[in-house]
């Protein structure tokens, strides 16, 4: 009982904003969650299963391969694309929206990729159990824009998220951000360098042109249909 109280006292107060689950899951998606999700776990991440916050053994998890991280993978298109194109890399994806997790699991089955792990929850909990300089590349693609000014503090590009991200990234690691929201671009360019990153753009073409290994996600396709302009921002951890 005393240990449980101690663990509860140590656990940081973290509000979560956004949906955990949509109104409906297809029967096939529910089956993917039941049959596949547990085997794709990167290990004990949640406070309930790892109250001591023991670091994950990424070397054992991926056989010593380089580790990449995607924060908020949406429907999983980009994550599966990168896994298939880079079989020598291990990729961990975080996504609290369970419908998106289910969509990813279907794509993993179809593609047959085996170098992916999935945390169906808050990226901040995963950061807790990653060692310093453990990750070689990170992606933040079309994050929730939280458009109202009073909600901007909920965005990923704030110190609460960027500081632990910077800690787990290796020096020289690339951090990619894609968004179609001009004010999100502004906040990203303001806050990410403060967290210890250099913006790599040398001219407009660098943020207007997708990366060479890019695949358009459903969120980008939605933005283009609405007439919004994607921005592709690349940073290097210094």
PDB file of C-alpha atoms in Angstrom:
ATOM      1  CA  UNK A   1       0.000   0.000   0.000  1.00  0.00           C
ATOM      2  CA  UNK A   2       2.833   2.385   0.911  1.00  0.00           C
ATOM      3  CA  UNK A   3       4.577   1.677  -2.406  1.00  0.00           C
ATOM      4  CA  UNK A   4       1.371   2.379  -4.359  1.00  0.00           C
ATOM      5  CA  UNK A   5       0.993   5.722  -2.618  1.00  0.00           C
ATOM      6  CA  UNK A   6       4.640   6.583  -3.342  1.00  0.00           C
ATOM      7  CA  UNK A   7       4.258   5.718  -7.033  1.00  0.00           C
ATOM      8  CA  UNK A   8       1.089   7.801  -7.275  1.00  0.00           C
ATOM      9  CA  UNK A   9       2.893  10.731  -5.684  1.00  0.00           C
ATOM     10  CA  UNK A  10       5.757  10.453  -8.184  1.00  0.00           C
ATOM     11  CA  UNK A  11       3.505  10.267 -11.219  1.00  0.00           C
ATOM     12  CA  UNK A  12       3.373  13.668 -12.953  1.00  0.00           C
ATOM     13  CA  UNK A  13       0.035  15.357 -13.480  1.00  0.00           C
ATOM     14  CA  UNK A  14      -0.535  15.199 -17.228  1.00  0.00           C
ATOM     15  CA  UNK A  15      -3.750  16.332 -18.792  1.00  0.00           C
ATOM     16  CA  UNK A  16      -4.639  14.606 -22.033  1.00  0.00           C
ATOM     17  CA  UNK A  17      -6.600  16.560 -24.604  1.00  0.00           C
ATOM     18  CA  UNK A  18      -8.215  14.886 -27.571  1.00  0.00           C
ATOM     19  CA  UNK A  19     -10.085  11.739 -28.433  1.00  0.00           C
ATOM     20  CA  UNK A  20      -9.025   8.294 -27.267  1.00  0.00           C
ATOM     21  CA  UNK A  21     -11.580   6.459 -29.400  1.00  0.00           C
ATOM     22  CA  UNK A  22     -14.046   7.200 -32.172  1.00  0.00           C
ATOM     23  CA  UNK A  23     -17.630   6.075 -32.332  1.00  0.00           C
ATOM     24  CA  UNK A  24     -17.135   2.914 -34.311  1.00  0.00           C
ATOM     25  CA  UNK A  25     -14.501   0.283 -35.018  1.00  0.00           C
ATOM     26  CA  UNK A  26     -14.865  -2.122 -37.918  1.00  0.00           C
ATOM     27  CA  UNK A  27     -14.989  -5.758 -36.855  1.00  0.00           C
ATOM     28  CA  UNK A  28     -11.687  -6.357 -38.634  1.00  0.00           C
ATOM     29  CA  UNK A  29     -10.076  -3.455 -36.759  1.00  0.00           C
ATOM     30  CA  UNK A  30     -11.326  -4.767 -33.418  1.00  0.00           C
ATOM     31  CA  UNK A  31      -9.801  -8.126 -34.323  1.00  0.00           C
ATOM     32  CA  UNK A  32      -6.435  -6.505 -35.152  1.00  0.00           C
ATOM     33  CA  UNK A  33      -6.400  -4.854 -31.733  1.00  0.00           C
ATOM     34  CA  UNK A  34      -7.167  -8.148 -30.002  1.00  0.00           C
ATOM     35  CA  UNK A  35      -4.797 -10.298 -32.047  1.00  0.00           C
ATOM     36  CA  UNK A  36      -1.849  -8.036 -32.924  1.00  0.00           C
ATOM     37  CA  UNK A  37      -1.389  -5.086 -30.599  1.00  0.00           C
ATOM     38  CA  UNK A  38       0.137  -6.819 -27.571  1.00  0.00           C
ATOM     39  CA  UNK A  39       2.875  -8.432 -29.672  1.00  0.00           C
ATOM     40  CA  UNK A  40       3.865  -5.006 -31.034  1.00  0.00           C
ATOM     41  CA  UNK A  41       4.392  -3.433 -27.624  1.00  0.00           C
ATOM     42  CA  UNK A  42       7.823  -1.831 -27.113  1.00  0.00           C
ATOM     43  CA  UNK A  43       7.683  -2.981 -23.493  1.00  0.00           C
ATOM     44  CA  UNK A  44       6.296  -1.595 -20.227  1.00  0.00           C
ATOM     45  CA  UNK A  45       5.587   2.092 -20.883  1.00  0.00           C
ATOM     46  CA  UNK A  46       2.512   2.980 -18.839  1.00  0.00           C
ATOM     47  CA  UNK A  47       2.832   3.900 -15.173  1.00  0.00           C
ATOM     48  CA  UNK A  48       0.612   0.982 -14.190  1.00  0.00           C
ATOM     49  CA  UNK A  49       3.024  -1.556 -15.699  1.00  0.00           C
ATOM     50  CA  UNK A  50       6.267   0.313 -15.022  1.00  0.00           C
ATOM     51  CA  UNK A  51       5.899   2.568 -11.964  1.00  0.00           C
ATOM     52  CA  UNK A  52       9.682   2.554 -11.432  1.00  0.00           C
ATOM     53  CA  UNK A  53      10.081   3.994 -14.969  1.00  0.00           C
ATOM     54  CA  UNK A  54      12.745   1.475 -15.938  1.00  0.00           C
ATOM     55  CA  UNK A  55      14.218   2.318 -19.371  1.00  0.00           C
ATOM     56  CA  UNK A  56      13.228   0.146 -22.311  1.00  0.00           C
ATOM     57  CA  UNK A  57      15.960  -2.135 -23.670  1.00  0.00           C
ATOM     58  CA  UNK A  58      15.950  -0.886 -27.266  1.00  0.00           C
ATOM     59  CA  UNK A  59      19.034  -2.912 -28.119  1.00  0.00           C
ATOM     60  CA  UNK A  60      17.205  -6.129 -27.332  1.00  0.00           C
ATOM     61  CA  UNK A  61      13.976  -4.829 -28.861  1.00  0.00           C
ATOM     62  CA  UNK A  62      15.457  -4.082 -32.289  1.00  0.00           C
ATOM     63  CA  UNK A  63      18.634  -6.125 -32.305  1.00  0.00           C
ATOM     64  CA  UNK A  64      20.917  -3.124 -32.012  1.00  0.00           C
ATOM     65  CA  UNK A  65      19.415  -1.328 -34.983  1.00  0.00           C
ATOM     66  CA  UNK A  66      19.024   2.437 -35.218  1.00  0.00           C
ATOM     67  CA  UNK A  67      15.748   3.616 -33.647  1.00  0.00           C
ATOM     68  CA  UNK A  68      13.314   6.153 -35.119  1.00  0.00           C
ATOM     69  CA  UNK A  69      10.214   7.607 -33.487  1.00  0.00           C
ATOM     70  CA  UNK A  70       6.928   8.847 -34.928  1.00  0.00           C
ATOM     71  CA  UNK A  71       4.739  10.907 -32.605  1.00  0.00           C
ATOM     72  CA  UNK A  72       1.042  10.727 -33.476  1.00  0.00           C
ATOM     73  CA  UNK A  73       1.113   8.438 -36.513  1.00  0.00           C
ATOM     74  CA  UNK A  74      -2.535   8.986 -37.451  1.00  0.00           C
ATOM     75  CA  UNK A  75      -3.610   6.165 -39.743  1.00  0.00           C
ATOM     76  CA  UNK A  76      -0.068   4.783 -40.018  1.00  0.00           C
ATOM     77  CA  UNK A  77       0.594   5.368 -43.727  1.00  0.00           C
ATOM     78  CA  UNK A  78       3.911   7.117 -43.230  1.00  0.00           C
ATOM     79  CA  UNK A  79       5.122   4.818 -40.486  1.00  0.00           C
ATOM     80  CA  UNK A  80       4.547   1.643 -42.515  1.00  0.00           C
ATOM     81  CA  UNK A  81       6.077   3.293 -45.596  1.00  0.00           C
ATOM     82  CA  UNK A  82       9.246   4.134 -43.667  1.00  0.00           C
ATOM     83  CA  UNK A  83       9.422   0.683 -42.090  1.00  0.00           C
ATOM     84  CA  UNK A  84       9.190  -1.012 -45.489  1.00  0.00           C
ATOM     85  CA  UNK A  85      11.798   1.310 -47.019  1.00  0.00           C
ATOM     86  CA  UNK A  86      14.189   0.994 -44.057  1.00  0.00           C
ATOM     87  CA  UNK A  87      14.227  -2.609 -42.835  1.00  0.00           C
ATOM     88  CA  UNK A  88      17.552  -1.969 -41.080  1.00  0.00           C
ATOM     89  CA  UNK A  89      15.860   0.523 -38.726  1.00  0.00           C
ATOM     90  CA  UNK A  90      13.510  -0.045 -35.790  1.00  0.00           C
ATOM     91  CA  UNK A  91      10.568   2.375 -35.549  1.00  0.00           C
ATOM     92  CA  UNK A  92       8.370   3.117 -32.540  1.00  0.00           C
ATOM     93  CA  UNK A  93       5.084   4.904 -33.078  1.00  0.00           C
ATOM     94  CA  UNK A  94       2.920   6.657 -30.472  1.00  0.00           C
ATOM     95  CA  UNK A  95      -0.772   7.286 -31.030  1.00  0.00           C
ATOM     96  CA  UNK A  96      -3.434   7.617 -28.314  1.00  0.00           C
ATOM     97  CA  UNK A  97      -6.369   7.494 -30.759  1.00  0.00           C
ATOM     98  CA  UNK A  98      -7.268   3.814 -30.806  1.00  0.00           C
ATOM     99  CA  UNK A  99      -9.014   3.969 -34.196  1.00  0.00           C
ATOM    100  CA  UNK A 100      -5.740   5.173 -35.725  1.00  0.00           C
ATOM    101  CA  UNK A 101      -3.895   2.348 -33.983  1.00  0.00           C
ATOM    102  CA  UNK A 102      -6.336  -0.155 -35.472  1.00  0.00           C
ATOM    103  CA  UNK A 103      -5.811   1.310 -38.952  1.00  0.00           C
ATOM    104  CA  UNK A 104      -2.045   0.992 -38.519  1.00  0.00           C
ATOM    105  CA  UNK A 105      -2.364  -2.654 -37.497  1.00  0.00           C
ATOM    106  CA  UNK A 106      -4.262  -3.411 -40.697  1.00  0.00           C
ATOM    107  CA  UNK A 107      -1.547  -1.724 -42.757  1.00  0.00           C
ATOM    108  CA  UNK A 108       1.168  -3.669 -40.927  1.00  0.00           C
ATOM    109  CA  UNK A 109      -0.591  -6.919 -41.792  1.00  0.00           C
ATOM    110  CA  UNK A 110      -0.912  -5.925 -45.435  1.00  0.00           C
ATOM    111  CA  UNK A 111       2.692  -4.780 -45.778  1.00  0.00           C
ATOM    112  CA  UNK A 112       4.235  -7.589 -43.754  1.00  0.00           C
ATOM    113  CA  UNK A 113       6.721  -5.270 -42.041  1.00  0.00           C
ATOM    114  CA  UNK A 114       8.297  -6.516 -38.809  1.00  0.00           C
ATOM    115  CA  UNK A 115      10.462  -3.610 -37.628  1.00  0.00           C
ATOM    116  CA  UNK A 116       7.699  -1.625 -35.912  1.00  0.00           C
ATOM    117  CA  UNK A 117       6.573  -1.246 -32.311  1.00  0.00           C
ATOM    118  CA  UNK A 118       3.451   0.588 -31.175  1.00  0.00           C
ATOM    119  CA  UNK A 119       2.636   2.512 -28.015  1.00  0.00           C
ATOM    120  CA  UNK A 120      -1.132   3.231 -28.026  1.00  0.00           C
ATOM    121  CA  UNK A 121      -0.875   6.161 -25.662  1.00  0.00           C
ATOM    122  CA  UNK A 122       0.742   9.438 -24.696  1.00  0.00           C
ATOM    123  CA  UNK A 123       4.219  10.124 -26.098  1.00  0.00           C
ATOM    124  CA  UNK A 124       5.212  11.723 -22.791  1.00  0.00           C
ATOM    125  CA  UNK A 125       4.907   8.343 -21.065  1.00  0.00           C
ATOM    126  CA  UNK A 126       7.182   6.809 -23.700  1.00  0.00           C
ATOM    127  CA  UNK A 127       9.747   9.595 -23.266  1.00  0.00           C
ATOM    128  CA  UNK A 128       9.897   8.668 -19.558  1.00  0.00           C
ATOM    129  CA  UNK A 129      11.282   5.219 -20.378  1.00  0.00           C
ATOM    130  CA  UNK A 130      13.646   6.067 -23.222  1.00  0.00           C
ATOM    131  CA  UNK A 131      17.285   6.595 -22.343  1.00  0.00           C
ATOM    132  CA  UNK A 132      19.153   9.754 -23.269  1.00  0.00           C
ATOM    133  CA  UNK A 133      20.242   9.936 -26.931  1.00  0.00           C
ATOM    134  CA  UNK A 134      18.474   6.689 -27.828  1.00  0.00           C
ATOM    135  CA  UNK A 135      16.665   7.874 -30.986  1.00  0.00           C
ATOM    136  CA  UNK A 136      18.214   8.796 -34.349  1.00  0.00           C
ATOM    137  CA  UNK A 137      15.245  10.417 -36.102  1.00  0.00           C
ATOM    138  CA  UNK A 138      11.788  11.678 -35.115  1.00  0.00           C
ATOM    139  CA  UNK A 139       8.651  12.627 -37.021  1.00  0.00           C
ATOM    140  CA  UNK A 140       5.751  14.910 -36.071  1.00  0.00           C
ATOM    141  CA  UNK A 141       3.386  14.865 -39.045  1.00  0.00           C
ATOM    142  CA  UNK A 142       0.166  16.864 -39.199  1.00  0.00           C
ATOM    143  CA  UNK A 143      -0.266  17.085 -35.408  1.00  0.00           C
ATOM    144  CA  UNK A 144      -3.503  18.279 -33.878  1.00  0.00           C
ATOM    145  CA  UNK A 145      -3.431  22.037 -34.613  1.00  0.00           C
ATOM    146  CA  UNK A 146      -5.486  23.160 -31.599  1.00  0.00           C
ATOM    147  CA  UNK A 147      -6.418  26.309 -33.537  1.00  0.00           C
ATOM    148  CA  UNK A 148      -7.893  28.386 -30.708  1.00  0.00           C
ATOM    149  CA  UNK A 149      -5.332  30.678 -29.090  1.00  0.00           C
ATOM    150  CA  UNK A 150      -6.234  29.536 -25.580  1.00  0.00           C
ATOM    151  CA  UNK A 151      -5.454  25.945 -26.624  1.00  0.00           C
ATOM    152  CA  UNK A 152      -2.004  26.569 -28.129  1.00  0.00           C
ATOM    153  CA  UNK A 153      -0.392  25.291 -24.928  1.00  0.00           C
ATOM    154  CA  UNK A 154      -1.812  21.853 -25.825  1.00  0.00           C
ATOM    155  CA  UNK A 155       0.244  21.652 -29.003  1.00  0.00           C
ATOM    156  CA  UNK A 156       3.183  19.272 -29.185  1.00  0.00           C
ATOM    157  CA  UNK A 157       5.575  22.103 -29.998  1.00  0.00           C
ATOM    158  CA  UNK A 158       5.771  23.328 -26.409  1.00  0.00           C
ATOM    159  CA  UNK A 159       8.521  22.845 -23.842  1.00  0.00           C
ATOM    160  CA  UNK A 160       6.556  20.094 -22.066  1.00  0.00           C
ATOM    161  CA  UNK A 161       7.007  17.828 -25.093  1.00  0.00           C
ATOM    162  CA  UNK A 162      10.072  19.252 -26.819  1.00  0.00           C
ATOM    163  CA  UNK A 163      12.386  19.074 -23.806  1.00  0.00           C
ATOM    164  CA  UNK A 164      12.016  15.293 -23.334  1.00  0.00           C
ATOM    165  CA  UNK A 165      12.118  14.773 -27.103  1.00  0.00           C
ATOM    166  CA  UNK A 166      15.422  16.636 -27.249  1.00  0.00           C
ATOM    167  CA  UNK A 167      16.750  14.513 -24.400  1.00  0.00           C
ATOM    168  CA  UNK A 168      16.061  11.198 -26.134  1.00  0.00           C
ATOM    169  CA  UNK A 169      17.394  12.302 -29.536  1.00  0.00           C
ATOM    170  CA  UNK A 170      21.031  11.768 -30.439  1.00  0.00           C
ATOM    171  CA  UNK A 171      23.154  14.747 -31.316  1.00  0.00           C
ATOM    172  CA  UNK A 172      22.732  15.334 -35.039  1.00  0.00           C
ATOM    173  CA  UNK A 173      19.372  13.523 -35.139  1.00  0.00           C
ATOM    174  CA  UNK A 174      16.805  14.836 -37.613  1.00  0.00           C
ATOM    175  CA  UNK A 175      13.396  16.028 -36.433  1.00  0.00           C
ATOM    176  CA  UNK A 176      10.776  16.436 -39.169  1.00  0.00           C
ATOM    177  CA  UNK A 177       7.563  18.415 -38.749  1.00  0.00           C
ATOM    178  CA  UNK A 178       4.819  18.608 -41.390  1.00  0.00           C
ATOM    179  CA  UNK A 179       1.782  20.866 -40.987  1.00  0.00           C
ATOM    180  CA  UNK A 180      -0.651  22.851 -43.104  1.00  0.00           C
ATOM    181  CA  UNK A 181      -1.474  25.375 -40.360  1.00  0.00           C
ATOM    182  CA  UNK A 182       0.456  28.678 -40.740  1.00  0.00           C
ATOM    183  CA  UNK A 183       0.295  29.507 -37.041  1.00  0.00           C
ATOM    184  CA  UNK A 184       1.589  26.038 -36.186  1.00  0.00           C
ATOM    185  CA  UNK A 185       4.514  26.733 -38.494  1.00  0.00           C
ATOM    186  CA  UNK A 186       5.161  29.986 -36.628  1.00  0.00           C
ATOM    187  CA  UNK A 187       5.072  28.316 -33.227  1.00  0.00           C
ATOM    188  CA  UNK A 188       7.254  25.450 -34.432  1.00  0.00           C
ATOM    189  CA  UNK A 189       9.925  27.804 -35.769  1.00  0.00           C
ATOM    190  CA  UNK A 190       9.835  29.715 -32.502  1.00  0.00           C
ATOM    191  CA  UNK A 191       9.832  26.859 -30.003  1.00  0.00           C
ATOM    192  CA  UNK A 192      11.815  24.027 -31.588  1.00  0.00           C
ATOM    193  CA  UNK A 193      15.111  25.980 -31.803  1.00  0.00           C
ATOM    194  CA  UNK A 194      14.671  26.946 -28.130  1.00  0.00           C
ATOM    195  CA  UNK A 195      14.674  23.231 -27.312  1.00  0.00           C
ATOM    196  CA  UNK A 196      18.110  22.706 -28.869  1.00  0.00           C
ATOM    197  CA  UNK A 197      17.493  22.266 -32.596  1.00  0.00           C
ATOM    198  CA  UNK A 198      18.765  24.022 -35.711  1.00  0.00           C
ATOM    199  CA  UNK A 199      16.358  24.681 -38.588  1.00  0.00           C
ATOM    200  CA  UNK A 200      17.933  23.281 -41.749  1.00  0.00           C
ATOM    201  CA  UNK A 201      16.159  25.368 -44.404  1.00  0.00           C
ATOM    202  CA  UNK A 202      18.285  27.535 -46.666  1.00  0.00           C
ATOM    203  CA  UNK A 203      15.451  28.838 -48.835  1.00  0.00           C
ATOM    204  CA  UNK A 204      11.678  28.594 -49.473  1.00  0.00           C
ATOM    205  CA  UNK A 205      12.030  25.444 -51.551  1.00  0.00           C
ATOM    206  CA  UNK A 206      13.259  23.590 -48.466  1.00  0.00           C
ATOM    207  CA  UNK A 207       9.955  23.973 -46.607  1.00  0.00           C
ATOM    208  CA  UNK A 208       7.689  23.880 -49.660  1.00  0.00           C
ATOM    209  CA  UNK A 209       9.005  20.621 -51.094  1.00  0.00           C
ATOM    210  CA  UNK A 210       8.293  17.229 -49.478  1.00  0.00           C
ATOM    211  CA  UNK A 211      11.177  15.072 -48.368  1.00  0.00           C
ATOM    212  CA  UNK A 212      12.452  12.639 -51.000  1.00  0.00           C
ATOM    213  CA  UNK A 213      11.182   9.637 -49.023  1.00  0.00           C
ATOM    214  CA  UNK A 214       7.806  11.241 -48.266  1.00  0.00           C
ATOM    215  CA  UNK A 215       4.414   9.619 -48.723  1.00  0.00           C
ATOM    216  CA  UNK A 216       1.300  11.770 -48.504  1.00  0.00           C
ATOM    217  CA  UNK A 217      -0.859  10.880 -45.515  1.00  0.00           C
ATOM    218  CA  UNK A 218      -4.641  11.065 -45.426  1.00  0.00           C
ATOM    219  CA  UNK A 219      -4.331  14.245 -43.370  1.00  0.00           C
ATOM    220  CA  UNK A 220      -2.205  15.865 -46.045  1.00  0.00           C
ATOM    221  CA  UNK A 221      -4.638  14.816 -48.759  1.00  0.00           C
ATOM    222  CA  UNK A 222      -7.462  16.355 -46.728  1.00  0.00           C
ATOM    223  CA  UNK A 223      -5.477  19.590 -46.370  1.00  0.00           C
ATOM    224  CA  UNK A 224      -4.796  19.767 -50.100  1.00  0.00           C
ATOM    225  CA  UNK A 225      -8.473  19.220 -50.925  1.00  0.00           C
ATOM    226  CA  UNK A 226      -9.284  22.129 -48.612  1.00  0.00           C
ATOM    227  CA  UNK A 227      -6.749  24.355 -50.376  1.00  0.00           C
ATOM    228  CA  UNK A 228      -4.297  24.513 -47.471  1.00  0.00           C
ATOM    229  CA  UNK A 229      -0.543  24.548 -48.120  1.00  0.00           C
ATOM    230  CA  UNK A 230       1.690  21.918 -46.482  1.00  0.00           C
ATOM    231  CA  UNK A 231       4.969  22.970 -44.895  1.00  0.00           C
ATOM    232  CA  UNK A 232       7.861  20.539 -44.446  1.00  0.00           C
ATOM    233  CA  UNK A 233      10.216  21.632 -41.667  1.00  0.00           C
ATOM    234  CA  UNK A 234      13.509  19.871 -40.947  1.00  0.00           C
ATOM    235  CA  UNK A 235      15.570  20.372 -37.791  1.00  0.00           C
ATOM    236  CA  UNK A 236      18.802  18.904 -36.467  1.00  0.00           C
ATOM    237  CA  UNK A 237      19.435  18.252 -32.788  1.00  0.00           C
ATOM    238  CA  UNK A 238      22.489  20.235 -31.741  1.00  0.00           C
TER     239      UNK A 238
END
